[in-house]
Each structure stands twice: as structure tokens, then as C-alpha cells.
């Protein structure tokens, strides 16, 4: 495989999520690409209302079991904390409480070890206090929580989400939609990127010679976008454009919201995000008078039969493949306005455990119902693009002679890297992948059947659920 020219005359980026927008910004502000035409195409005008990153909040943390990701996330978080990236309410530091049921998890143990080591490097050489203590918080940055009582004290909701764990007060969360809008405006202000609204139906693959190349993309309305170099960063839709079986797979994660009053917001907004690694259930610190309940689990697959995306069109329909693709309220058929019954039950239990009636704050002038008994104000599915071991995939596709670069496999943890990931992706394009990620992010030599994937150890809950099968079991709107 030959490398793409360092300064291609034209670049097409498919997808305006975190990876795509960040890459567009990095290219547009890099002097090496000052003569390069840059086009970014997405199936919806920005912001896409069913994009995973267009949401109320995302966890921003360095709490990873893998030291390489922990260090990279720590670099990004310093920018969230101290620069314009996190300004104007885009970043809030309320802490992250990593919990588990009895027995704990290896991921949690290793994550605690990594954040402790990073925090030790920040010790003041004279006062020997941690960064937060030196800023007047008066408590350790990281606290080990051995009992449920410790968890209740830290969470301050009257309940708990697990029986043991630790809290890292230097973690936080980002206003996801506001952050994406901020990044979009940064890209637009460069006046270097042409935005195109349209659904890519296929990559434009030149099959006429032994060495195949990508010449851009074909849109479903008949338009053609040509480019010397194509970057595919289509998130959970990537599998519609490449055969990624055994490499990456889209999975749907459950999310719901409960409305609270201004008084309840003030009483609860200082609580840390609480993530139970055993169940995958988590609650992000309340914001904008809403509590977000969700599950970082193994997700639902949505098996879909499509023409083979990499064969010539006349052959593609005779050689279909089955892949998991998103189903949202904008797809055909659209997603129901409720969650499957097992999801509703799981989120209800989380809400009751964390906000038990009689113990959690309750503004009776706002609602006669305690928080745990209120109906969901909204529900949605958030799509991850998973990999066998939870790694990003940031590399050239080996079949297209350096004309196609693939950025996918966010695995539910790409958002927090927003301030730095675009520059890192450009490094990878230029053959300068950080050494600690060369093996992790490279195109795999073998495809691994999805039922053999082990993940990164951070997911909880049941495995093997199929979206349509779960809907057939029942569910009820807005519970």
C-alpha cells in the first residue's frame, strides 16, 4: 500500500461527528494543507438530530484501564479545563464515581491505579498537596469508597449505584450539543471547508485496474463528490459503506431523561456522575433541569441486509451482506418513541436506587411525584461503533492504495478527545501515529466473529440483545 500524498489537492470527509469535524478543523488550520480543497459531507444539515453527539451531556474523564487512553484523555481534559474548549458552560467538573457491585471489576481497579499515578505526578513539590487541594477544595482528588454508605455520602442523592468504588473529583462532563456547535463554528470560521448535505450511498470505487482506488463518494440523489483522498468518519453508519464484518459493529445504547425543578437541580447538580461497571448503568450530573439516565452496556444490534458496499454495483445486489446499522426516529422505519421493556425496567431501577422516594430531594410544588416515579420526558438510542477490544480504528484501508483513510470505532468514548483528536488523526494520516497507538489503531490483519469480541472491560449488563427482538417483547411509551 502506498501512502497518500502529504498534501492532496482535494480531501473528502464523510461524516460530521466528533472524528469528522475534528479532522476537518485540523486540516483547515494546518499550513501543509493550505492549498487543499476540503469538503465535508453528512446526511443531515448540522446539527443532525439523531447524531449520537447531539445530546445533553457526555462524560469527560481520564479514568481508563488502558494507560495509553488514560494519558491521551488527560491531555484532552487539560484543554477542556483550562482553554476555550470548556468555556461558557461547555465543560463542568463535578467528578466521576466509578462503582461496581460486590466483587468489583478489573477495569475499575486498573482505572483507579492509572488516575492515581497521574495525580501523583501533579503533586506540588513544596506543599505536597494535590492540584484540587491546592485550589482550595479541601479534599483529595481521588477517594476510595469501600461501602455503600461511602457512596451515599459522595453521591448526595439519598441512594446509590453499586456497593463500592472510587470517586475522581477531577473528572467532569461536557454539554455535548454545545460542544459540537462550538467545533462546527470553529470549522466554519476557517472558510476552508465546503459543507455538503446529502446521504452517501456508496464510495466511488474505481474497479477498472488491478489497484483499486477511491475517487470520492456517490450520493443517493445522484450527485457525485470527487476527491483525491477520502476520509471515512461516518460513525455508526460506516458499516453501510465498507464491509466491516468482524472489524467494527454498530450497537444501540439506551438513554432516557427525567425533568426536575430548578430547586431540585440546585440540590443535585454537584453530585458526581455515577457509573456502575457491573451493570453499565450511569447517571450524569443533572443539567438544564433534566436527569439523564443511560446504560454503557453491550447494546442492541440492528441486523440489516444491504448490497455489498465494496463490489461493483452490478454484483453488489447479488452478494448482499448482513450488518448492524442505526435505527433512529429519522430512519425508515423510524424508531418507536419508547424503549424496549427490559431497557425501561433497567433505567427505572437505576432511578429508584439513586433517587429513592423519601430520601432524594423532592420539590412538591413542582410535581407531586418523587423523582423516581416521574415519567420519562424523553428516550433515545445512542449508537456506538464497537471494536473487538474497544480500540479506535484510525488507519488506511489496505485495499485502496492510500486513497481511503478510515476513522471509526469510537466505542462510546470518542467525544472526550475532541480538543486533540483531529490533530492526532492528521498525524496518523502522515504516517506519524503515536507509538503507543500504532498496534491499537491499525487496520486488523484478521476479522474476528462478533460473538468472540471481548471489549475493553468497561461494559456491563446483558450481551447479545437484538433491537427488534427486544421491541417484540414489549415496552410502553414515556415510562
Short mmCIF file of C-alpha atoms in Angstrom, two decimals:
data_model
loop_
_atom_site.label_atom_id
_atom_site.label_comp_id
_atom_site.label_asym_id
_atom_site.label_seq_id
_atom_site.Cartn_x
_atom_site.Cartn_y
_atom_site.Cartn_z
CA UNK A 1 0.00 0.00 0.00
CA UNK A 2 1.34 3.41 -0.94
CA UNK A 3 0.81 6.42 1.25
CA UNK A 4 -1.38 9.28 0.17
CA UNK A 5 0.41 12.48 -0.91
CA UNK A 6 1.17 14.61 2.13
CA UNK A 7 -0.73 17.47 0.51
CA UNK A 8 -3.53 16.04 -1.64
CA UNK A 9 -5.22 18.52 -3.94
CA UNK A 10 -8.65 17.58 -2.55
CA UNK A 11 -9.98 15.80 0.53
CA UNK A 12 -13.48 14.48 1.11
CA UNK A 13 -14.51 13.81 4.72
CA UNK A 14 -17.62 11.68 5.16
CA UNK A 15 -19.32 12.38 8.50
CA UNK A 16 -19.62 15.46 10.70
CA UNK A 17 -19.38 13.80 14.09
CA UNK A 18 -16.50 14.32 16.52
CA UNK A 19 -13.96 12.49 14.37
CA UNK A 20 -15.02 14.11 11.09
CA UNK A 21 -15.36 17.70 12.32
CA UNK A 22 -12.14 17.49 14.35
CA UNK A 23 -10.24 16.22 11.32
CA UNK A 24 -11.71 18.95 9.12
CA UNK A 25 -10.58 21.59 11.62
CA UNK A 26 -7.10 20.10 11.94
CA UNK A 27 -6.64 20.04 8.16
CA UNK A 28 -8.10 23.51 7.62
CA UNK A 29 -5.73 25.09 10.17
CA UNK A 30 -2.60 23.15 9.15
CA UNK A 31 -0.33 25.14 6.79
CA UNK A 32 0.62 21.93 4.97
CA UNK A 33 -2.90 21.78 3.56
CA UNK A 34 -3.42 25.44 2.73
CA UNK A 35 -3.89 24.63 -0.98
CA UNK A 36 -6.07 21.58 -0.39
CA UNK A 37 -9.79 21.70 -1.18
CA UNK A 38 -11.68 20.24 1.79
CA UNK A 39 -15.27 19.00 1.56
CA UNK A 40 -17.29 17.57 4.45
CA UNK A 41 -20.49 15.69 3.68
CA UNK A 42 -23.14 14.48 6.12
CA UNK A 43 -26.60 13.04 5.58
CA UNK A 44 -28.22 15.90 7.54
CA UNK A 45 -27.67 19.60 7.93
CA UNK A 46 -25.75 20.33 11.11
CA UNK A 47 -26.72 19.51 13.78
CA UNK A 48 -28.16 16.13 12.83
CA UNK A 49 -30.98 15.50 15.29
CA UNK A 50 -30.23 11.78 15.56
CA UNK A 51 -26.45 12.06 15.81
CA UNK A 52 -25.07 10.40 18.95
CA UNK A 53 -23.09 13.51 19.89
CA UNK A 54 -26.06 15.87 19.65
CA UNK A 55 -27.18 15.32 23.22
CA UNK A 56 -27.31 16.95 26.64
CA UNK A 57 -24.08 15.59 28.07
CA UNK A 58 -21.03 13.37 27.69
CA UNK A 59 -18.62 12.12 30.37
CA UNK A 60 -15.14 13.67 30.18
CA UNK A 61 -12.64 11.67 32.17
CA UNK A 62 -9.13 10.20 32.19
CA UNK A 63 -10.43 7.13 34.04
CA UNK A 64 -9.30 4.36 31.68
CA UNK A 65 -7.90 0.92 32.43
CA UNK A 66 -5.53 1.33 29.48
CA UNK A 67 -2.67 3.73 30.39
CA UNK A 68 -2.36 4.99 26.79
CA UNK A 69 -6.01 6.13 26.61
CA UNK A 70 -5.82 7.47 30.16
CA UNK A 71 -2.86 9.67 29.23
CA UNK A 72 -4.47 10.85 25.97
CA UNK A 73 -7.74 11.67 27.76
CA UNK A 74 -5.78 13.53 30.43
CA UNK A 75 -4.18 15.71 27.74
CA UNK A 76 -7.59 16.48 26.26
CA UNK A 77 -9.09 17.21 29.65
CA UNK A 78 -6.46 19.82 30.45
CA UNK A 79 -7.74 21.71 27.42
CA UNK A 80 -11.36 21.24 28.45
CA UNK A 81 -10.45 22.60 31.85
CA UNK A 82 -8.15 25.50 31.03
CA UNK A 83 -8.89 26.72 27.50
CA UNK A 84 -11.73 27.99 25.34
CA UNK A 85 -12.89 24.41 24.66
CA UNK A 86 -14.60 24.19 28.03
CA UNK A 87 -15.63 27.83 28.38
CA UNK A 88 -19.20 29.19 28.63
CA UNK A 89 -20.55 26.10 30.38
CA UNK A 90 -19.33 23.60 27.80
CA UNK A 91 -17.36 21.74 30.49
CA UNK A 92 -18.34 21.20 34.12
CA UNK A 93 -16.16 19.44 36.66
CA UNK A 94 -18.34 17.63 39.19
CA UNK A 95 -16.38 14.39 39.41
CA UNK A 96 -16.92 10.80 38.31
CA UNK A 97 -17.85 8.00 40.69
CA UNK A 98 -16.78 4.64 39.26
CA UNK A 99 -18.71 1.90 41.07
CA UNK A 100 -19.42 -1.81 40.86
CA UNK A 101 -21.49 -4.47 42.51
CA UNK A 102 -19.92 -6.91 45.00
CA UNK A 103 -16.53 -8.16 43.82
CA UNK A 104 -15.64 -5.09 41.80
CA UNK A 105 -14.20 -5.19 38.26
CA UNK A 106 -10.69 -5.42 36.87
CA UNK A 107 -11.39 -2.35 34.73
CA UNK A 108 -12.23 -0.30 37.81
CA UNK A 109 -9.16 -1.49 39.69
CA UNK A 110 -6.81 -0.65 36.82
CA UNK A 111 -8.53 2.67 36.15
CA UNK A 112 -8.05 3.69 39.78
CA UNK A 113 -4.37 2.75 39.56
CA UNK A 114 -3.87 4.86 36.43
CA UNK A 115 -5.59 8.01 37.70
CA UNK A 116 -3.73 7.75 41.00
CA UNK A 117 -0.42 7.60 39.16
CA UNK A 118 -1.33 10.60 37.02
CA UNK A 119 -2.45 12.56 40.05
CA UNK A 120 0.78 11.74 41.88
CA UNK A 121 2.71 13.47 39.10
CA UNK A 122 0.78 16.66 39.82
CA UNK A 123 1.83 16.81 43.47
CA UNK A 124 3.04 20.25 44.43
CA UNK A 125 6.80 19.96 45.12
CA UNK A 126 6.62 22.17 48.20
CA UNK A 127 3.19 21.73 49.85
CA UNK A 128 2.84 18.10 48.76
CA UNK A 129 -0.86 18.55 48.10
CA UNK A 130 -2.89 17.60 45.09
CA UNK A 131 -3.98 20.08 42.48
CA UNK A 132 -7.54 20.33 43.76
CA UNK A 133 -6.48 20.66 47.40
CA UNK A 134 -4.15 23.48 46.40
CA UNK A 135 -7.11 25.19 44.69
CA UNK A 136 -8.99 25.18 47.98
CA UNK A 137 -11.32 22.21 47.55
CA UNK A 138 -10.07 20.77 50.82
CA UNK A 139 -10.41 17.12 49.86
CA UNK A 140 -8.38 14.54 47.97
CA UNK A 141 -8.85 14.41 44.23
CA UNK A 142 -9.39 10.65 44.39
CA UNK A 143 -11.30 8.94 47.19
CA UNK A 144 -11.72 5.19 47.54
CA UNK A 145 -15.27 4.25 48.55
CA UNK A 146 -15.37 0.91 50.34
CA UNK A 147 -19.02 0.78 51.38
CA UNK A 148 -22.49 1.73 50.23
CA UNK A 149 -22.54 4.35 52.95
CA UNK A 150 -19.41 5.92 51.42
CA UNK A 151 -21.19 6.01 48.06
CA UNK A 152 -24.33 7.60 49.50
CA UNK A 153 -22.25 10.28 51.18
CA UNK A 154 -20.45 11.17 47.95
CA UNK A 155 -23.47 10.99 45.63
CA UNK A 156 -25.76 13.03 47.89
CA UNK A 157 -28.96 11.71 46.32
CA UNK A 158 -30.08 9.54 49.22
CA UNK A 159 -29.34 6.40 47.21
CA UNK A 160 -26.53 4.59 45.47
CA UNK A 161 -25.50 2.94 42.21
CA UNK A 162 -23.34 -0.01 43.28
CA UNK A 163 -21.73 -1.06 46.55
CA UNK A 164 -18.10 0.06 46.22
CA UNK A 165 -15.75 2.05 44.02
CA UNK A 166 -13.93 5.37 43.94
CA UNK A 167 -14.59 8.98 43.01
CA UNK A 168 -12.27 11.10 40.88
CA UNK A 169 -13.25 14.71 41.56
CA UNK A 170 -11.14 15.96 38.64
CA UNK A 171 -13.38 14.30 36.06
CA UNK A 172 -16.42 16.03 34.62
CA UNK A 173 -18.90 16.23 31.79
CA UNK A 174 -19.45 18.26 28.64
CA UNK A 175 -22.58 19.85 27.19
CA UNK A 176 -22.44 17.64 24.11
CA UNK A 177 -24.59 19.65 21.70
CA UNK A 178 -22.99 22.95 22.73
CA UNK A 179 -19.53 21.46 22.27
CA UNK A 180 -20.39 20.14 18.81
CA UNK A 181 -21.86 23.51 17.82
CA UNK A 182 -18.68 25.20 19.06
CA UNK A 183 -16.50 22.88 16.99
CA UNK A 184 -18.73 23.30 13.93
CA UNK A 185 -18.43 27.09 14.17
CA UNK A 186 -14.64 26.82 14.52
CA UNK A 187 -14.54 24.82 11.30
CA UNK A 188 -16.91 27.21 9.51
CA UNK A 189 -14.88 30.27 10.52
CA UNK A 190 -11.80 28.92 8.77
CA UNK A 191 -13.70 29.38 5.48
CA UNK A 192 -11.69 26.44 4.21
CA UNK A 193 -14.31 23.69 4.37
CA UNK A 194 -17.23 23.21 1.99
CA UNK A 195 -20.21 21.63 3.78
CA UNK A 196 -22.49 19.38 1.74
CA UNK A 197 -25.78 17.95 2.99
CA UNK A 198 -26.56 14.59 1.46
CA UNK A 199 -26.60 10.87 2.17
CA UNK A 200 -23.64 8.94 0.80
CA UNK A 201 -24.99 5.80 -0.85
CA UNK A 202 -21.65 4.31 -1.88
CA UNK A 203 -17.99 5.08 -2.08
CA UNK A 204 -16.90 5.75 -5.66
CA UNK A 205 -14.53 2.83 -6.18
CA UNK A 206 -12.53 2.57 -9.41
CA UNK A 207 -12.57 -1.16 -10.18
CA UNK A 208 -11.06 -0.74 -13.66
CA UNK A 209 -7.49 -1.70 -12.74
CA UNK A 210 -5.71 -4.20 -10.51
CA UNK A 211 -5.07 -1.45 -7.96
CA UNK A 212 -8.44 -0.14 -6.81
CA UNK A 213 -8.75 3.45 -5.63
CA UNK A 214 -11.45 5.58 -4.06
CA UNK A 215 -12.41 8.59 -6.20
CA UNK A 216 -14.87 10.13 -3.74
CA UNK A 217 -18.49 9.28 -3.00
CA UNK A 218 -21.87 8.86 -4.67
CA UNK A 219 -24.94 10.42 -3.04
CA UNK A 220 -28.40 8.89 -3.08
CA UNK A 221 -29.80 11.87 -5.01
CA UNK A 222 -27.42 11.23 -7.92
CA UNK A 223 -24.73 13.74 -7.02
CA UNK A 224 -21.06 12.79 -7.12
CA UNK A 225 -18.37 14.20 -4.85
CA UNK A 226 -14.89 13.61 -6.22
CA UNK A 227 -11.66 13.81 -4.25
CA UNK A 228 -8.09 12.66 -4.45
CA UNK A 229 -8.21 11.47 -0.84
CA UNK A 230 -11.26 10.30 1.13
CA UNK A 231 -11.58 10.12 4.92
CA UNK A 232 -14.44 7.93 6.11
CA UNK A 233 -15.62 9.05 9.56
CA UNK A 234 -19.30 8.18 9.39
CA UNK A 235 -19.65 6.82 12.92
CA UNK A 236 -22.24 4.09 13.30
CA UNK A 237 -23.09 4.41 9.59
CA UNK A 238 -19.58 3.42 8.48
CA UNK A 239 -20.63 -0.22 8.07
CA UNK A 240 -23.07 0.85 5.34
CA UNK A 241 -20.14 2.00 3.18
CA UNK A 242 -17.46 -0.62 3.92
CA UNK A 243 -17.54 -4.31 4.68
CA UNK A 244 -16.60 -4.10 8.36
CA UNK A 245 -17.85 -7.51 9.44
CA UNK A 246 -15.54 -8.78 12.17
CA UNK A 247 -13.88 -5.34 12.39
CA UNK A 248 -16.45 -2.83 13.69
CA UNK A 249 -20.14 -3.02 14.55
CA UNK A 250 -22.88 -0.52 15.42
CA UNK A 251 -24.65 -1.04 18.73
CA UNK A 252 -27.50 0.94 20.28
CA UNK A 253 -27.29 2.16 23.88
CA UNK A 254 -30.35 3.22 25.89
CA UNK A 255 -30.91 6.77 27.19
CA UNK A 256 -33.81 8.46 28.99
CA UNK A 257 -34.45 11.82 30.66
CA UNK A 258 -36.47 12.97 33.66
CA UNK A 259 -37.48 16.58 34.23
CA UNK A 260 -36.71 18.18 37.60
CA UNK A 261 -37.34 21.60 39.09
CA UNK A 262 -34.89 24.44 39.48
CA UNK A 263 -34.80 23.75 43.23
CA UNK A 264 -34.05 20.05 42.65
CA UNK A 265 -31.43 20.99 40.08
CA UNK A 266 -29.61 23.16 42.62
CA UNK A 267 -29.78 20.38 45.22
CA UNK A 268 -28.38 17.72 42.88
CA UNK A 269 -26.12 19.43 40.35
CA UNK A 270 -22.96 18.99 42.43
CA UNK A 271 -23.29 15.21 42.51
CA UNK A 272 -20.65 13.36 40.52
CA UNK A 273 -21.55 11.26 37.53
CA UNK A 274 -22.14 7.71 38.78
CA UNK A 275 -21.16 4.78 36.52
CA UNK A 276 -21.65 1.19 37.65
CA UNK A 277 -19.25 -1.03 35.67
CA UNK A 278 -21.12 -4.21 36.60
CA UNK A 279 -24.49 -3.15 35.22
CA UNK A 280 -23.30 -0.43 32.84
CA UNK A 281 -25.96 1.90 34.26
CA UNK A 282 -24.99 5.52 34.82
CA UNK A 283 -26.36 8.96 35.63
CA UNK A 284 -24.57 12.16 34.59
CA UNK A 285 -24.71 15.15 36.93
CA UNK A 286 -28.09 16.87 36.32
CA UNK A 287 -28.15 19.86 33.98
CA UNK A 288 -30.75 22.14 32.40
CA UNK A 289 -33.37 20.74 34.79
CA UNK A 290 -33.00 17.22 33.45
CA UNK A 291 -31.55 13.99 34.79
CA UNK A 292 -30.01 11.75 32.15
CA UNK A 293 -30.20 8.01 32.81
CA UNK A 294 -28.32 5.66 30.49
CA UNK A 295 -26.51 2.36 30.09
CA UNK A 296 -22.92 1.83 28.92
CA UNK A 297 -23.58 -1.78 28.01
CA UNK A 298 -23.12 -4.25 25.20
CA UNK A 299 -26.01 -2.66 23.36
CA UNK A 300 -28.58 -3.81 20.84
CA UNK A 301 -27.62 -4.84 17.34
CA UNK A 302 -29.92 -3.96 14.45
CA UNK A 303 -29.18 -6.56 11.72
CA UNK A 304 -29.76 -5.10 8.27
CA UNK A 305 -29.24 -6.69 4.87
CA UNK A 306 -27.56 -4.39 2.33
CA UNK A 307 -25.92 -4.77 -1.07
CA UNK A 308 -22.21 -5.44 -0.67
CA UNK A 309 -20.76 -1.90 -0.37
CA UNK A 310 -17.40 -2.65 -1.99
CA UNK A 311 -18.37 -4.72 -5.02
CA UNK A 312 -19.26 -3.22 -8.42
CA UNK A 313 -22.93 -2.22 -8.39
CA UNK A 314 -23.97 -4.96 -10.82
CA UNK A 315 -22.53 -7.54 -8.41
CA UNK A 316 -23.42 -5.89 -5.12
CA UNK A 317 -27.12 -6.82 -5.11
CA UNK A 318 -26.30 -10.45 -5.86
CA UNK A 319 -23.89 -10.58 -2.93
CA UNK A 320 -25.68 -8.90 -0.01
CA UNK A 321 -24.21 -8.79 3.48
CA UNK A 322 -25.85 -8.53 6.88
CA UNK A 323 -24.59 -5.79 9.19
CA UNK A 324 -25.86 -3.84 12.18
CA UNK A 325 -26.89 -0.28 11.29
CA UNK A 326 -28.61 2.52 13.25
CA UNK A 327 -32.35 2.76 13.52
CA UNK A 328 -33.43 6.21 14.68
CA UNK A 329 -36.51 8.43 14.60
CA UNK A 330 -35.30 9.71 11.21
CA UNK A 331 -34.79 6.31 9.53
CA UNK A 332 -37.33 4.26 7.58
CA UNK A 333 -38.84 2.59 9.51
CA UNK A 334 -38.46 5.09 12.33
CA UNK A 335 -37.67 4.13 15.89
CA UNK A 336 -40.69 3.92 18.25
CA UNK A 337 -40.97 6.73 20.78
CA UNK A 338 -40.34 4.34 23.66
CA UNK A 339 -37.68 1.87 24.74
CA UNK A 340 -37.91 -1.93 24.91
CA UNK A 341 -39.37 -3.28 28.15
CA UNK A 342 -36.06 -4.53 29.56
CA UNK A 343 -34.48 -1.11 28.99
CA UNK A 344 -37.33 0.70 30.71
CA UNK A 345 -37.07 -1.68 33.67
CA UNK A 346 -33.30 -1.25 33.94
CA UNK A 347 -33.46 2.54 33.85
CA UNK A 348 -36.36 2.59 36.29
CA UNK A 349 -34.38 0.50 38.78
CA UNK A 350 -31.39 2.82 38.39
CA UNK A 351 -33.58 5.84 39.07
CA UNK A 352 -35.17 4.26 42.14
CA UNK A 353 -31.81 3.11 43.52
CA UNK A 354 -30.23 6.54 43.09
CA UNK A 355 -33.20 8.74 43.98
CA UNK A 356 -35.23 6.70 46.48
CA UNK A 357 -38.57 8.30 47.38
CA UNK A 358 -38.39 9.85 50.82
CA UNK A 359 -34.61 10.26 50.68
CA UNK A 360 -33.88 12.15 47.44
CA UNK A 361 -34.66 15.88 47.15
CA UNK A 362 -38.30 16.41 46.17
CA UNK A 363 -39.86 19.73 45.20
CA UNK A 364 -43.56 19.04 45.79
CA UNK A 365 -44.51 22.44 44.41
CA UNK A 366 -43.12 21.26 41.06
CA UNK A 367 -44.51 17.72 40.99
CA UNK A 368 -46.43 15.56 43.44
CA UNK A 369 -44.35 12.62 42.23
CA UNK A 370 -40.87 11.95 43.65
CA UNK A 371 -38.11 11.94 41.03
CA UNK A 372 -38.00 8.14 40.82
CA UNK A 373 -41.71 7.93 40.00
CA UNK A 374 -41.91 10.60 37.29
CA UNK A 375 -42.46 9.61 33.66
CA UNK A 376 -39.59 9.84 31.23
CA UNK A 377 -39.56 13.20 29.47
CA UNK A 378 -37.86 11.56 26.51
CA UNK A 379 -35.98 8.47 25.37
CA UNK A 380 -33.48 7.71 22.64
CA UNK A 381 -30.89 5.24 21.42
CA UNK A 382 -27.27 6.35 21.26
CA UNK A 383 -25.19 4.40 18.73
CA UNK A 384 -21.66 3.22 19.43
CA UNK A 385 -19.31 1.79 16.80
CA UNK A 386 -17.64 -1.03 18.69
CA UNK A 387 -14.38 -2.91 18.04
CA UNK A 388 -13.25 -6.34 19.27
CA UNK A 389 -11.13 -4.82 22.05
CA UNK A 390 -12.68 -1.36 22.25
CA UNK A 391 -9.89 0.30 20.24
CA UNK A 392 -10.27 3.15 17.74
CA UNK A 393 -9.60 2.27 14.09
CA UNK A 394 -7.54 5.10 12.56
CA UNK A 395 -5.67 3.83 9.52
CA UNK A 396 -5.52 3.44 5.75
CA UNK A 397 -7.73 0.80 4.22
CA UNK A 398 -5.23 -1.71 2.79
CA UNK A 399 -7.21 -2.37 -0.41
CA UNK A 400 -7.28 1.14 -1.89
CA UNK A 401 -3.69 2.22 -2.47
CA UNK A 402 -3.65 5.04 0.05
CA UNK A 403 -6.80 6.74 -1.27
CA UNK A 404 -9.06 5.85 1.68
CA UNK A 405 -8.43 6.59 5.35
CA UNK A 406 -10.85 5.16 7.90
CA UNK A 407 -11.59 6.75 11.29
CA UNK A 408 -14.12 4.77 13.28
CA UNK A 409 -14.57 2.53 16.31
CA UNK A 410 -15.25 5.28 18.83
CA UNK A 411 -16.64 2.51 21.06
CA UNK A 412 -18.56 5.05 23.12
CA UNK A 413 -15.55 7.05 24.21
CA UNK A 414 -14.52 9.33 21.34
CA UNK A 415 -16.22 12.57 22.42
CA UNK A 416 -13.90 13.46 25.32
CA UNK A 417 -10.90 13.61 22.97
CA UNK A 418 -12.44 16.40 20.87
CA UNK A 419 -9.82 19.12 21.62
CA UNK A 420 -6.92 16.97 20.37
CA UNK A 421 -8.17 14.06 18.28
CA UNK A 422 -8.21 15.92 14.96
CA UNK A 423 -4.51 16.75 15.18
CA UNK A 424 -3.78 13.17 16.20
CA UNK A 425 -5.73 11.84 13.21
CA UNK A 426 -3.73 14.07 10.86
CA UNK A 427 -0.55 12.71 12.45
CA UNK A 428 -1.78 9.22 11.61
CA UNK A 429 -2.57 10.24 8.04
CA UNK A 430 1.00 11.48 7.71
CA UNK A 431 2.43 8.20 8.98
CA UNK A 432 3.23 9.52 12.45
CA UNK A 433 0.79 7.54 14.59
CA UNK A 434 1.76 7.89 18.27
CA UNK A 435 3.88 4.81 19.12
CA UNK A 436 1.59 3.72 21.94
CA UNK A 437 -1.34 3.52 19.49
CA UNK A 438 0.29 2.01 16.39
CA UNK A 439 -0.85 -1.52 17.17
CA UNK A 440 -4.13 -0.46 18.75
CA UNK A 441 -5.38 1.68 15.85
CA UNK A 442 -4.05 -0.20 12.82
CA UNK A 443 -6.19 -1.98 10.25
CA UNK A 444 -6.62 -5.52 11.61
CA UNK A 445 -4.91 -8.44 9.96
CA UNK A 446 -7.83 -10.73 10.76
CA UNK A 447 -11.57 -10.39 11.19
CA UNK A 448 -12.93 -11.67 14.49
CA UNK A 449 -16.51 -13.02 14.67
CA UNK A 450 -18.60 -10.62 16.75
CA UNK A 451 -19.60 -13.30 19.25
CA UNK A 452 -15.92 -13.63 20.16
CA UNK A 453 -15.32 -9.96 20.94
CA UNK A 454 -14.17 -9.28 24.49
CA UNK A 455 -14.36 -5.46 24.53
CA UNK A 456 -12.26 -3.30 26.81
CA UNK A 457 -13.84 -4.44 30.07
CA UNK A 458 -15.87 -1.27 30.67
CA UNK A 459 -19.28 -2.60 29.58
CA UNK A 460 -21.88 -4.04 31.89
CA UNK A 461 -25.20 -5.82 31.62
CA UNK A 462 -26.52 -8.44 29.20
CA UNK A 463 -24.90 -9.47 25.91
CA UNK A 464 -26.34 -10.50 22.57
CA UNK A 465 -29.55 -8.43 22.52
CA UNK A 466 -31.17 -7.68 19.15
CA UNK A 467 -33.19 -4.46 18.86
CA UNK A 468 -36.25 -5.79 17.01
CA UNK A 469 -36.44 -8.89 19.20
CA UNK A 470 -36.46 -6.74 22.33
CA UNK A 471 -39.20 -4.50 20.92
CA UNK A 472 -41.32 -7.57 20.20
CA UNK A 473 -41.15 -8.42 23.90
CA UNK A 474 -42.99 -5.18 24.63
CA UNK A 475 -42.46 -1.72 26.01
CA UNK A 476 -44.50 1.30 26.92
CA UNK A 477 -44.11 4.88 25.77
CA UNK A 478 -42.64 7.52 28.08
CA UNK A 479 -42.45 5.40 31.22
#
